[in-house]
CSV table of C-alpha atoms and ligand atoms in Angstrom, one decimal:
chain,number,residue,atom,x,y,z
A,22,MET,CA,16.0,193.4,34.6
A,23,SER,CA,15.2,193.1,30.9
A,24,GLN,CA,17.9,192.5,28.4
A,25,ASP,CA,17.5,196.0,27.0
A,26,LYS,CA,18.0,197.7,30.4
A,27,LYS,CA,21.3,195.9,31.2
A,28,PRO,CA,24.3,198.2,30.7
A,29,HIS,CA,25.8,197.8,27.2
A,30,VAL,CA,29.5,197.2,27.0
A,31,LEU,CA,31.4,197.2,23.7
A,32,VAL,CA,33.7,194.1,23.3
A,33,THR,CA,36.1,194.6,20.4
A,34,GLY,CA,37.7,191.4,19.2
A,35,GLY,CA,34.6,189.7,20.8
A,36,ALA,CA,34.7,186.7,18.5
A,37,GLY,CA,38.3,186.0,19.5
A,38,TYR,CA,39.7,183.7,22.2
A,39,VAL,CA,39.7,185.9,25.2
A,40,GLY,CA,37.0,188.2,24.0
A,41,SER,CA,34.4,185.4,23.5
A,42,HIS,CA,34.9,184.0,27.0
A,43,SER,CA,34.8,187.5,28.5
A,44,ALA,CA,31.6,188.2,26.6
A,45,VAL,CA,30.0,185.2,28.4
A,46,ALA,CA,31.4,186.3,31.8
A,47,LEU,CA,30.0,189.9,31.1
A,48,GLN,CA,26.6,188.5,30.3
A,49,ASN,CA,26.6,186.3,33.4
A,50,ALA,CA,27.4,189.4,35.5
A,51,GLY,CA,24.4,191.3,34.2
A,52,TYR,CA,25.8,193.3,31.3
A,53,THR,CA,24.9,193.1,27.6
A,54,PRO,CA,28.0,192.6,25.5
A,55,VAL,CA,28.0,194.3,22.1
A,56,LEU,CA,30.5,192.3,20.0
A,57,VAL,CA,32.6,193.9,17.3
A,58,ASP,CA,35.1,192.0,15.3
A,59,ASN,CA,36.5,192.0,11.7
A,60,LEU,CA,36.8,188.2,11.9
A,61,GLN,CA,40.4,188.3,10.6
A,62,ASN,CA,41.4,185.7,13.2
A,63,SER,CA,38.0,184.3,14.2
A,64,ASN,CA,34.7,183.2,12.7
A,65,MET,CA,31.0,183.2,13.4
A,66,GLN,CA,31.2,179.8,15.2
A,67,ALA,CA,32.5,181.7,18.3
A,68,VAL,CA,29.6,184.2,18.0
A,69,ARG,CA,27.1,181.4,17.8
A,70,GLY,CA,28.8,179.7,20.8
A,71,ILE,CA,28.5,182.9,22.8
A,72,GLN,CA,24.8,183.2,21.9
A,73,LYS,CA,24.2,179.6,22.9
A,74,LEU,CA,25.9,180.0,26.3
A,75,CYS,CA,24.0,183.3,26.9
A,76,SER,CA,20.7,181.7,25.8
A,77,GLN,CA,19.9,184.8,23.7
A,78,GLU,CA,20.9,186.9,20.8
A,79,VAL,CA,24.0,188.9,21.5
A,80,PRO,CA,24.5,191.9,19.3
A,81,PHE,CA,27.4,191.3,16.8
A,82,HIS,CA,28.8,193.7,14.2
A,83,THR,CA,31.5,193.0,11.6
A,84,ILE,CA,33.5,196.1,12.0
A,85,ASP,CA,37.2,196.9,11.9
A,86,VAL,CA,38.2,199.1,14.8
A,87,ARG,CA,40.2,201.3,12.5
A,88,ASP,CA,36.9,202.3,10.8
A,89,ALA,CA,36.0,205.4,12.6
A,90,THR,CA,32.9,206.0,10.6
A,91,ARG,CA,31.3,202.7,11.4
A,92,LEU,CA,32.3,202.9,15.1
A,93,HIS,CA,30.7,206.3,15.2
A,94,ALA,CA,27.5,205.0,13.7
A,95,LEU,CA,27.4,202.1,16.1
A,96,PHE,CA,27.8,204.3,19.2
A,97,GLN,CA,25.2,206.7,17.8
A,98,ASP,CA,22.7,203.9,17.2
A,99,PHE,CA,22.9,202.7,20.8
A,100,ILE,CA,22.3,206.3,22.0
A,101,GLU,CA,19.3,206.6,19.8
A,102,ALA,CA,17.9,203.3,21.1
A,103,GLY,CA,18.2,204.8,24.6
A,104,ASN,CA,20.9,202.4,25.6
A,105,PRO,CA,24.3,204.1,25.3
A,106,ILE,CA,27.5,202.1,25.4
A,107,ARG,CA,28.8,202.5,29.0
A,108,GLY,CA,32.2,200.9,28.7
A,109,ILE,CA,34.7,199.1,26.4
A,110,LEU,CA,36.7,195.9,26.7
A,111,HIS,CA,39.3,196.3,24.0
A,112,PHE,CA,40.7,193.0,22.8
A,113,ALA,CA,40.9,193.5,19.0
A,114,ALA,CA,44.6,193.2,18.0
A,115,GLN,CA,47.0,190.8,16.3
A,116,LYS,CA,49.0,188.7,18.7
A,117,SER,CA,51.6,186.5,16.9
A,118,VAL,CA,55.1,187.4,18.0
A,119,GLY,CA,56.7,185.8,15.0
A,120,GLU,CA,54.3,187.4,12.5
A,121,SER,CA,55.0,190.8,14.1
A,122,VAL,CA,58.7,190.4,13.3
A,123,ASN,CA,57.9,190.0,9.6
A,124,HIS,CA,55.1,192.6,9.5
A,125,PRO,CA,55.9,195.3,12.1
A,126,ALA,CA,54.0,198.0,10.3
A,127,MET,CA,50.9,195.9,10.1
A,128,TYR,CA,51.1,195.3,13.9
A,129,ALA,CA,51.6,199.0,14.5
A,130,SER,CA,48.7,199.9,12.3
A,131,ASN,CA,46.3,197.4,13.8
A,132,ASN,CA,47.3,197.3,17.4
A,133,VAL,CA,48.3,200.9,18.0
A,134,GLY,CA,46.3,202.5,15.2
A,135,GLY,CA,43.2,200.5,16.1
A,136,LEU,CA,43.4,201.7,19.7
A,137,GLY,CA,43.9,205.3,18.6
A,138,THR,CA,40.8,205.2,16.3
A,139,LEU,CA,38.7,203.6,19.0
A,140,LEU,CA,39.8,206.2,21.7
A,141,HIS,CA,39.2,209.1,19.3
A,142,VAL,CA,35.6,208.0,18.7
A,143,ALA,CA,35.0,207.0,22.4
A,144,ARG,CA,36.1,210.5,23.4
A,145,GLU,CA,33.5,212.0,21.2
A,146,PHE,CA,30.8,209.9,23.0
A,147,GLU,CA,32.3,210.4,26.4
A,148,ILE,CA,32.9,206.7,27.0
A,149,ARG,CA,35.4,206.7,29.8
A,150,HIS,CA,35.5,203.2,31.2
A,151,ILE,CA,38.0,201.2,29.3
A,152,VAL,CA,39.6,197.8,30.0
A,153,PHE,CA,42.6,197.1,27.8
A,154,SER,CA,44.2,193.8,26.9
A,155,SER,CA,47.9,194.2,27.6
A,156,SER,CA,50.4,191.5,28.2
A,157,CYS,CA,53.2,190.3,30.4
A,158,THR,CA,55.3,190.7,27.3
A,159,VAL,CA,55.7,194.4,28.3
A,160,TYR,CA,58.2,193.3,31.0
A,161,GLY,CA,60.5,191.5,28.5
A,162,GLU,CA,63.1,189.3,30.3
A,163,PRO,CA,62.5,190.3,33.9
A,164,VAL,CA,65.4,191.1,36.3
A,165,HIS,CA,63.6,189.3,39.1
A,166,VAL,CA,60.5,187.1,39.5
A,167,PRO,CA,57.7,187.3,40.3
A,168,VAL,CA,57.1,190.5,38.5
A,169,ASP,CA,54.8,193.2,40.0
A,170,GLU,CA,53.3,196.1,38.2
A,171,GLY,CA,56.2,198.4,39.2
A,172,THR,CA,58.7,196.2,37.4
A,173,PRO,CA,60.3,198.4,34.8
A,174,PHE,CA,59.7,197.5,31.2
A,175,GLN,CA,62.7,196.2,29.3
A,176,GLU,CA,63.3,196.9,25.6
A,177,ALA,CA,60.5,195.2,23.7
A,178,GLU,CA,61.6,191.8,22.4
A,179,SER,CA,59.3,192.0,19.3
A,180,PRO,CA,57.2,194.5,17.4
A,181,TYR,CA,54.2,192.8,19.0
A,182,GLY,CA,55.6,193.6,22.5
A,183,TRP,CA,56.3,197.1,21.4
A,184,THR,CA,52.7,197.6,20.4
A,185,LYS,CA,51.5,196.7,23.9
A,186,GLN,CA,54.1,199.1,25.5
A,187,ALA,CA,53.0,201.8,23.1
A,188,SER,CA,49.3,201.1,23.6
A,189,GLU,CA,49.7,201.5,27.3
A,190,ARG,CA,51.4,204.8,26.7
A,191,VAL,CA,48.7,206.0,24.3
A,192,LEU,CA,46.1,205.2,27.0
A,193,ARG,CA,48.0,207.1,29.7
A,194,ASP,CA,48.3,210.1,27.4
A,195,HIS,CA,44.6,209.9,26.4
A,196,ALA,CA,43.7,209.9,30.1
A,197,ALA,CA,46.1,212.7,31.0
A,198,ALA,CA,44.5,214.9,28.3
A,199,GLN,CA,41.1,214.6,30.0
A,200,ASN,CA,39.3,214.2,33.3
A,201,GLN,CA,37.4,211.2,34.7
A,202,GLU,CA,38.9,208.5,32.4
A,203,ARG,CA,38.9,205.2,34.2
A,204,ILE,CA,41.3,202.8,32.5
A,205,ALA,CA,42.5,199.3,33.5
A,206,LEU,CA,45.6,197.9,31.8
A,207,LEU,CA,45.3,194.1,32.2
A,208,ARG,CA,48.7,192.5,31.7
A,209,TYR,CA,47.8,188.8,31.0
A,210,PHE,CA,50.3,186.1,31.6
A,211,ASN,CA,49.6,182.8,29.7
A,212,PRO,CA,45.9,182.2,29.2
A,213,ILE,CA,45.0,178.6,28.4
A,214,GLY,CA,42.0,176.3,28.4
A,215,ALA,CA,38.4,176.8,27.2
A,216,HIS,CA,34.9,177.2,28.5
A,217,PRO,CA,34.1,174.0,30.5
A,218,SER,CA,31.1,173.3,28.1
A,219,ALA,CA,33.6,173.2,25.2
A,220,ILE,CA,31.2,175.3,23.2
A,221,ILE,CA,33.8,178.1,22.8
A,222,GLY,CA,37.6,177.9,23.0
A,223,GLU,CA,40.8,178.9,21.1
A,224,LEU,CA,40.8,178.5,17.3
A,225,PRO,CA,44.5,178.7,16.3
A,226,ARG,CA,45.0,179.2,12.6
A,227,GLY,CA,47.6,177.0,11.0
A,228,VAL,CA,50.4,175.6,13.2
A,229,PRO,CA,49.9,176.9,16.7
A,230,ASN,CA,52.8,178.9,18.3
A,231,ASN,CA,51.6,178.5,21.8
A,232,LEU,CA,52.4,175.5,24.0
A,233,VAL,CA,48.9,174.3,25.0
A,234,PRO,CA,47.2,174.3,21.6
A,235,PHE,CA,50.3,172.6,20.1
A,236,LEU,CA,50.3,170.0,22.9
A,237,THR,CA,46.6,169.2,22.5
A,238,GLN,CA,46.9,168.9,18.7
A,239,ALA,CA,49.9,166.5,19.2
A,240,VAL,CA,47.9,164.3,21.5
A,241,ALA,CA,45.0,164.4,19.1
A,242,GLY,CA,47.3,163.3,16.3
A,243,VAL,CA,46.9,166.5,14.3
A,244,ARG,CA,50.7,167.0,14.8
A,245,ASP,CA,53.4,164.3,15.0
A,246,ARG,CA,54.8,165.4,18.3
A,247,LEU,CA,55.4,168.4,20.5
A,248,THR,CA,58.9,169.8,20.5
A,249,VAL,CA,60.0,171.2,23.9
A,250,PHE,CA,61.9,174.4,23.1
A,251,GLY,CA,65.1,173.9,25.2
A,252,GLY,CA,66.0,171.6,28.1
A,253,ASP,CA,69.1,173.4,29.2
A,254,TYR,CA,67.7,176.6,30.8
A,255,PRO,CA,68.8,177.5,34.3
A,256,THR,CA,65.5,176.2,35.9
A,257,PRO,CA,65.0,173.1,38.1
A,258,ASP,CA,64.2,170.8,35.2
A,259,GLY,CA,65.9,172.8,32.4
A,260,THR,CA,62.7,174.0,30.7
A,261,CYS,CA,61.1,177.5,30.7
A,262,ILE,CA,58.7,178.6,33.3
A,263,ARG,CA,55.4,180.5,32.7
A,264,ASP,CA,52.3,181.5,34.6
A,265,TYR,CA,49.4,179.7,32.9
A,266,LEU,CA,45.8,180.8,33.9
A,267,HIS,CA,42.4,179.5,32.9
A,268,VAL,CA,40.7,181.7,30.2
A,269,MET,CA,37.5,181.8,32.3
A,270,ASP,CA,39.5,183.1,35.3
A,271,LEU,CA,40.9,185.7,32.9
A,272,ALA,CA,37.4,186.5,31.5
A,273,GLU,CA,36.1,187.0,35.1
A,274,ALA,CA,39.0,189.4,35.7
A,275,HIS,CA,37.6,191.6,32.9
A,276,VAL,CA,34.2,191.9,34.7
A,277,ALA,CA,36.0,192.8,37.9
A,278,ALA,CA,38.2,195.4,36.1
A,279,LEU,CA,35.1,197.0,34.5
A,280,GLN,CA,33.4,197.2,37.8
A,281,TRP,CA,36.6,198.7,39.3
A,282,CYS,CA,36.4,201.4,36.5
A,283,PHE,CA,32.7,202.1,37.3
A,284,ALA,CA,33.6,202.5,41.0
A,285,GLN,CA,36.3,205.2,40.5
A,286,LYS,CA,34.9,208.6,41.6
A,287,THR,CA,37.9,211.0,41.4
A,288,ALA,CA,37.7,214.1,39.3
A,289,SER,CA,41.0,213.3,37.7
A,290,SER,CA,41.6,210.4,35.4
A,291,VAL,CA,42.8,207.0,36.7
A,292,VAL,CA,45.0,204.5,34.8
A,293,ARG,CA,46.0,201.4,36.6
A,294,PRO,CA,47.9,198.3,35.4
A,295,PHE,CA,47.0,194.9,36.9
A,296,ASN,CA,48.9,191.6,36.5
A,297,LEU,CA,46.6,188.7,35.8
A,298,GLY,CA,48.1,185.4,36.6
A,299,THR,CA,48.0,182.6,39.2
A,300,GLY,CA,51.1,183.8,41.0
A,301,LYS,CA,52.7,180.4,40.4
A,302,GLY,CA,55.1,179.3,37.6
A,303,ALA,CA,55.0,175.9,35.8
A,304,SER,CA,57.7,174.6,33.6
A,305,VAL,CA,57.0,173.1,30.1
A,306,LEU,CA,57.7,169.6,31.5
A,307,GLU,CA,55.4,170.2,34.5
A,308,VAL,CA,52.6,171.2,32.1
A,309,ILE,CA,53.2,168.0,30.1
A,310,LYS,CA,53.1,165.9,33.3
A,311,ALA,CA,49.9,167.7,34.6
A,312,PHE,CA,48.2,167.1,31.3
A,313,GLU,CA,49.1,163.4,31.4
A,314,HIS,CA,47.9,163.1,35.0
A,315,VAL,CA,44.6,164.8,34.5
A,316,THR,CA,43.7,163.3,31.1
A,317,GLY,CA,45.4,159.9,31.2
A,318,GLU,CA,46.7,160.6,27.7
A,319,ALA,CA,50.4,160.3,26.9
A,320,VAL,CA,52.0,163.4,25.3
A,321,PRO,CA,54.3,162.6,22.4
A,322,TYR,CA,57.2,165.0,22.8
A,323,VAL,CA,60.9,165.4,22.1
A,324,MET,CA,63.4,167.8,23.6
A,325,GLY,CA,64.5,170.4,21.0
A,326,GLU,CA,66.6,173.5,20.5
A,327,ARG,CA,65.7,176.8,22.3
A,328,ARG,CA,63.3,179.1,20.5
A,329,SER,CA,64.8,182.5,19.9
A,330,GLY,CA,63.3,185.3,21.9
A,331,ASP,CA,62.0,183.1,24.8
A,332,VAL,CA,62.4,184.5,28.3
A,333,VAL,CA,63.6,181.9,30.8
A,334,SER,CA,61.2,182.4,33.6
A,335,ILE,CA,58.3,184.7,34.3
A,336,TRP,CA,55.3,184.5,36.6
A,337,ALA,CA,53.1,187.1,38.2
A,338,ASN,CA,52.8,188.8,41.5
A,339,ALA,CA,49.1,189.2,41.2
A,340,SER,CA,48.4,190.6,44.6
A,341,ARG,CA,47.2,194.0,43.3
A,342,ALA,CA,44.4,192.4,41.3
A,343,ARG,CA,43.5,190.4,44.5
A,344,GLU,CA,43.5,193.4,46.7
A,345,GLU,CA,42.0,196.1,44.4
A,346,LEU,CA,39.8,194.1,42.0
A,347,GLY,CA,38.9,191.3,44.5
A,348,TRP,CA,39.9,188.9,41.8
A,349,THR,CA,42.0,185.7,42.0
A,350,THR,CA,42.3,182.6,39.9
A,351,LYS,CA,39.9,179.8,41.0
A,352,ARG,CA,40.8,177.0,38.5
A,353,SER,CA,43.9,174.9,38.7
A,354,LEU,CA,46.5,174.1,36.0
A,355,GLU,CA,45.0,170.6,35.8
A,356,THR,CA,41.4,172.0,35.3
A,357,SER,CA,42.7,174.3,32.6
A,358,LEU,CA,44.5,171.5,30.8
A,359,ALA,CA,41.4,169.2,31.1
A,360,ASP,CA,39.2,171.9,29.6
A,361,ALA,CA,41.8,172.5,26.8
A,362,TRP,CA,41.7,168.8,26.0
A,363,LYS,CA,37.9,168.7,26.0
A,364,TRP,CA,37.8,171.6,23.5
A,365,GLN,CA,40.4,169.9,21.3
A,366,GLN,CA,38.3,166.8,21.2
A,367,THR,CA,35.3,168.9,20.1
A,368,LEU,CA,37.4,170.3,17.3
A,369,LYS,CA,38.5,166.9,16.2
A,370,ARG,CA,35.0,165.7,15.8
A,371,GLU,CA,34.1,168.5,13.4
B,408,NAD,P1,42.4,186.4,19.1
B,408,NAD,O1,43.1,186.6,17.8
B,408,NAD,O2,41.7,185.1,19.4
B,408,NAD,O3,41.3,187.6,19.2
B,408,NAD,C1,41.5,188.9,18.7
B,408,NAD,C2,40.2,189.2,17.9
B,408,NAD,O4,40.4,190.5,17.4
B,408,NAD,C3,40.1,188.3,16.7
B,408,NAD,O5,38.7,187.8,16.7
B,408,NAD,C4,40.3,189.2,15.5
B,408,NAD,O6,39.5,188.8,14.4
B,408,NAD,C5,39.9,190.5,16.0
B,408,NAD,N1,40.6,191.6,15.4
B,408,NAD,C6,41.9,191.8,15.1
B,408,NAD,N2,42.1,193.0,14.5
B,408,NAD,C7,40.9,193.6,14.5
B,408,NAD,C8,40.5,194.9,14.0
B,408,NAD,N3,41.3,195.8,13.5
B,408,NAD,N4,39.2,195.2,14.1
B,408,NAD,C9,38.3,194.3,14.6
B,408,NAD,N5,38.6,193.1,15.1
B,408,NAD,C10,39.9,192.8,15.0
B,408,NAD,O7,43.4,186.8,20.3
B,408,NAD,P2,43.2,186.7,21.9
B,408,NAD,O8,44.1,185.6,22.3
B,408,NAD,O9,41.8,186.6,22.2
B,408,NAD,O10,43.8,188.0,22.3
B,408,NAD,C11,42.9,189.1,22.7
B,408,NAD,C12,43.8,190.3,23.2
B,408,NAD,O11,44.5,189.9,24.3
B,408,NAD,C13,44.8,190.8,22.1
B,408,NAD,O12,44.9,192.2,22.3
B,408,NAD,C14,46.1,190.1,22.6
B,408,NAD,O13,47.2,190.9,22.2
B,408,NAD,C15,45.9,190.1,24.1
B,408,NAD,N6,46.7,189.1,24.8
B,408,NAD,C16,46.5,187.8,24.4
B,408,NAD,C17,47.3,186.8,25.1
B,408,NAD,C18,47.1,185.3,24.7
B,408,NAD,O14,48.1,184.6,25.0
B,408,NAD,N7,46.1,184.9,24.1
B,408,NAD,C19,48.2,187.2,26.1
B,408,NAD,C20,48.3,188.5,26.4
B,408,NAD,C21,47.6,189.5,25.7
B,409,WQD,C1,55.2,178.9,26.5
B,409,WQD,C2,56.4,178.0,26.8
B,409,WQD,C3,58.0,177.9,25.0
B,409,WQD,C4,55.5,175.9,22.1
B,409,WQD,C5,53.4,184.1,24.2
B,409,WQD,C6,53.7,185.5,23.8
B,409,WQD,C7,53.3,186.5,24.9
B,409,WQD,C8,51.8,186.2,25.3
B,409,WQD,C9,51.6,184.8,25.6
B,409,WQD,C10,50.4,187.7,24.0
B,409,WQD,C11,57.7,178.6,26.3
B,409,WQD,C12,57.4,176.6,25.2
B,409,WQD,C13,55.9,176.5,23.2
B,409,WQD,C14,56.0,174.7,21.7
B,409,WQD,C15,57.4,174.7,23.6
B,409,WQD,N1,50.9,186.6,24.2
B,409,WQD,N2,56.9,175.9,24.0
B,409,WQD,N3,57.0,174.1,22.5
B,409,WQD,O1,56.1,182.4,24.7
B,409,WQD,O2,55.2,182.5,27.1
B,409,WQD,O3,54.1,183.8,25.4
B,409,WQD,O4,52.0,184.0,24.5
B,409,WQD,O5,50.6,188.7,24.6
B,409,WQD,O6,53.5,187.7,24.4
B,409,WQD,O7,55.1,185.6,23.5
B,409,WQD,O8,53.8,181.4,25.3
B,409,WQD,O9,52.7,179.3,24.8
B,409,WQD,O10,54.3,180.3,23.1
B,409,WQD,O11,55.2,179.3,25.2
B,409,WQD,O12,58.3,174.1,24.3
B,409,WQD,O13,55.6,174.1,20.6
B,409,WQD,O14,56.2,176.8,26.0
B,409,WQD,O15,59.3,177.8,24.7
B,409,WQD,O16,58.7,178.2,27.3
B,409,WQD,P1,55.0,182.5,25.6
B,409,WQD,P2,53.9,180.1,24.5
């Protein structure tokens, strides 16, 4: 099949961490990703990396998803070229919990407003297959673990968390207002690691908030040491537990979810949430030990105070994704950490 005949799929936030890896997975699965990003939290290095991994030019457009005029023109251009956009992977959003506390209106405008604009234009072009980046943050502090998709939402712990709850609601209302919408709500747990080639990975701006980028920077000497946020939680080793999954497993889940959307045949709309995780929790100290074991590098760390807003323990019941998407994680925590370290070493050389 020539490149032009492959189904075109819009990837908003396609220069970002999860979007770039998903674009590569899409291309591997026989789709043509059409990347859109305003580059507010990414740069062209990721786009060049995607092109290198795909061994071809991948369409890229610097567009803000809140710009309805430019989105409209983009969709129209693909129709006129005889290759309409068939589906959307919507990643574009801001994701820093702390920043959202200081700038809640900005988060509402970008995360919820951006989704609203995109859906409004997509409706005009009858694009009905949508995969949305949601988050386990919608569950807040869960009453029991593992959490399944029926676990009720708790009050959002941050404006960021609220934007994911609100976005899911907007997507449900959008689907209810029409027929034949096929929407997958992907609730990611904790994505880590990088493409095994180390050509693309995560580019945290400034001081990383997330555990793994901070840990790899500490080992690389970019930071003095990692502070473990709290050693007195009610968990076996006193540190918080999360469900860390390899970003390439997550990327492949987007392809599976898109194919699930394409396979839905009912006259009415379908909106379905899927947890994406390994189904296993790891504590902060277990992550440190796994990193040391797989890389042979010592992690400089100290035990510190609890970080406000952290849930104690959360991991996924991911059986729905296994049963309905045919997706399960293939890469271990060790592999994920080894790939994160390989990526960090690439960054250090630059
Ligand atoms: P990222 O910041 O690396 O990628 C997001 C991309 O969207 C960036 O390239 C940014 O420039 C772009 N962007 C932001 N606002 C935009 C706008 N208005 N128009 C066009 N482009 C815009 O983040 P990520 O980690 O790849 O996250 C992708 C999605 O997954 C986000 O929706 C995020 O909330 C969600 N998510 C991420 C995680 C995680 O831990 N990384 C976990 C759960 C959910
Ligand atoms: C993991 C664990 C920390 C940094 C966040 C968002 C969530 C989702 C994923 C988008 C926690 C501990 C961390 C450090 C540490 N994103 N830690 N020292 O908090 O589970 O989730 O990213 O949707 O919404 O809240 O991930 O990587 O920040 O933390 O000890 O320097 O590592 O306390 O237990 P988190 P994280």
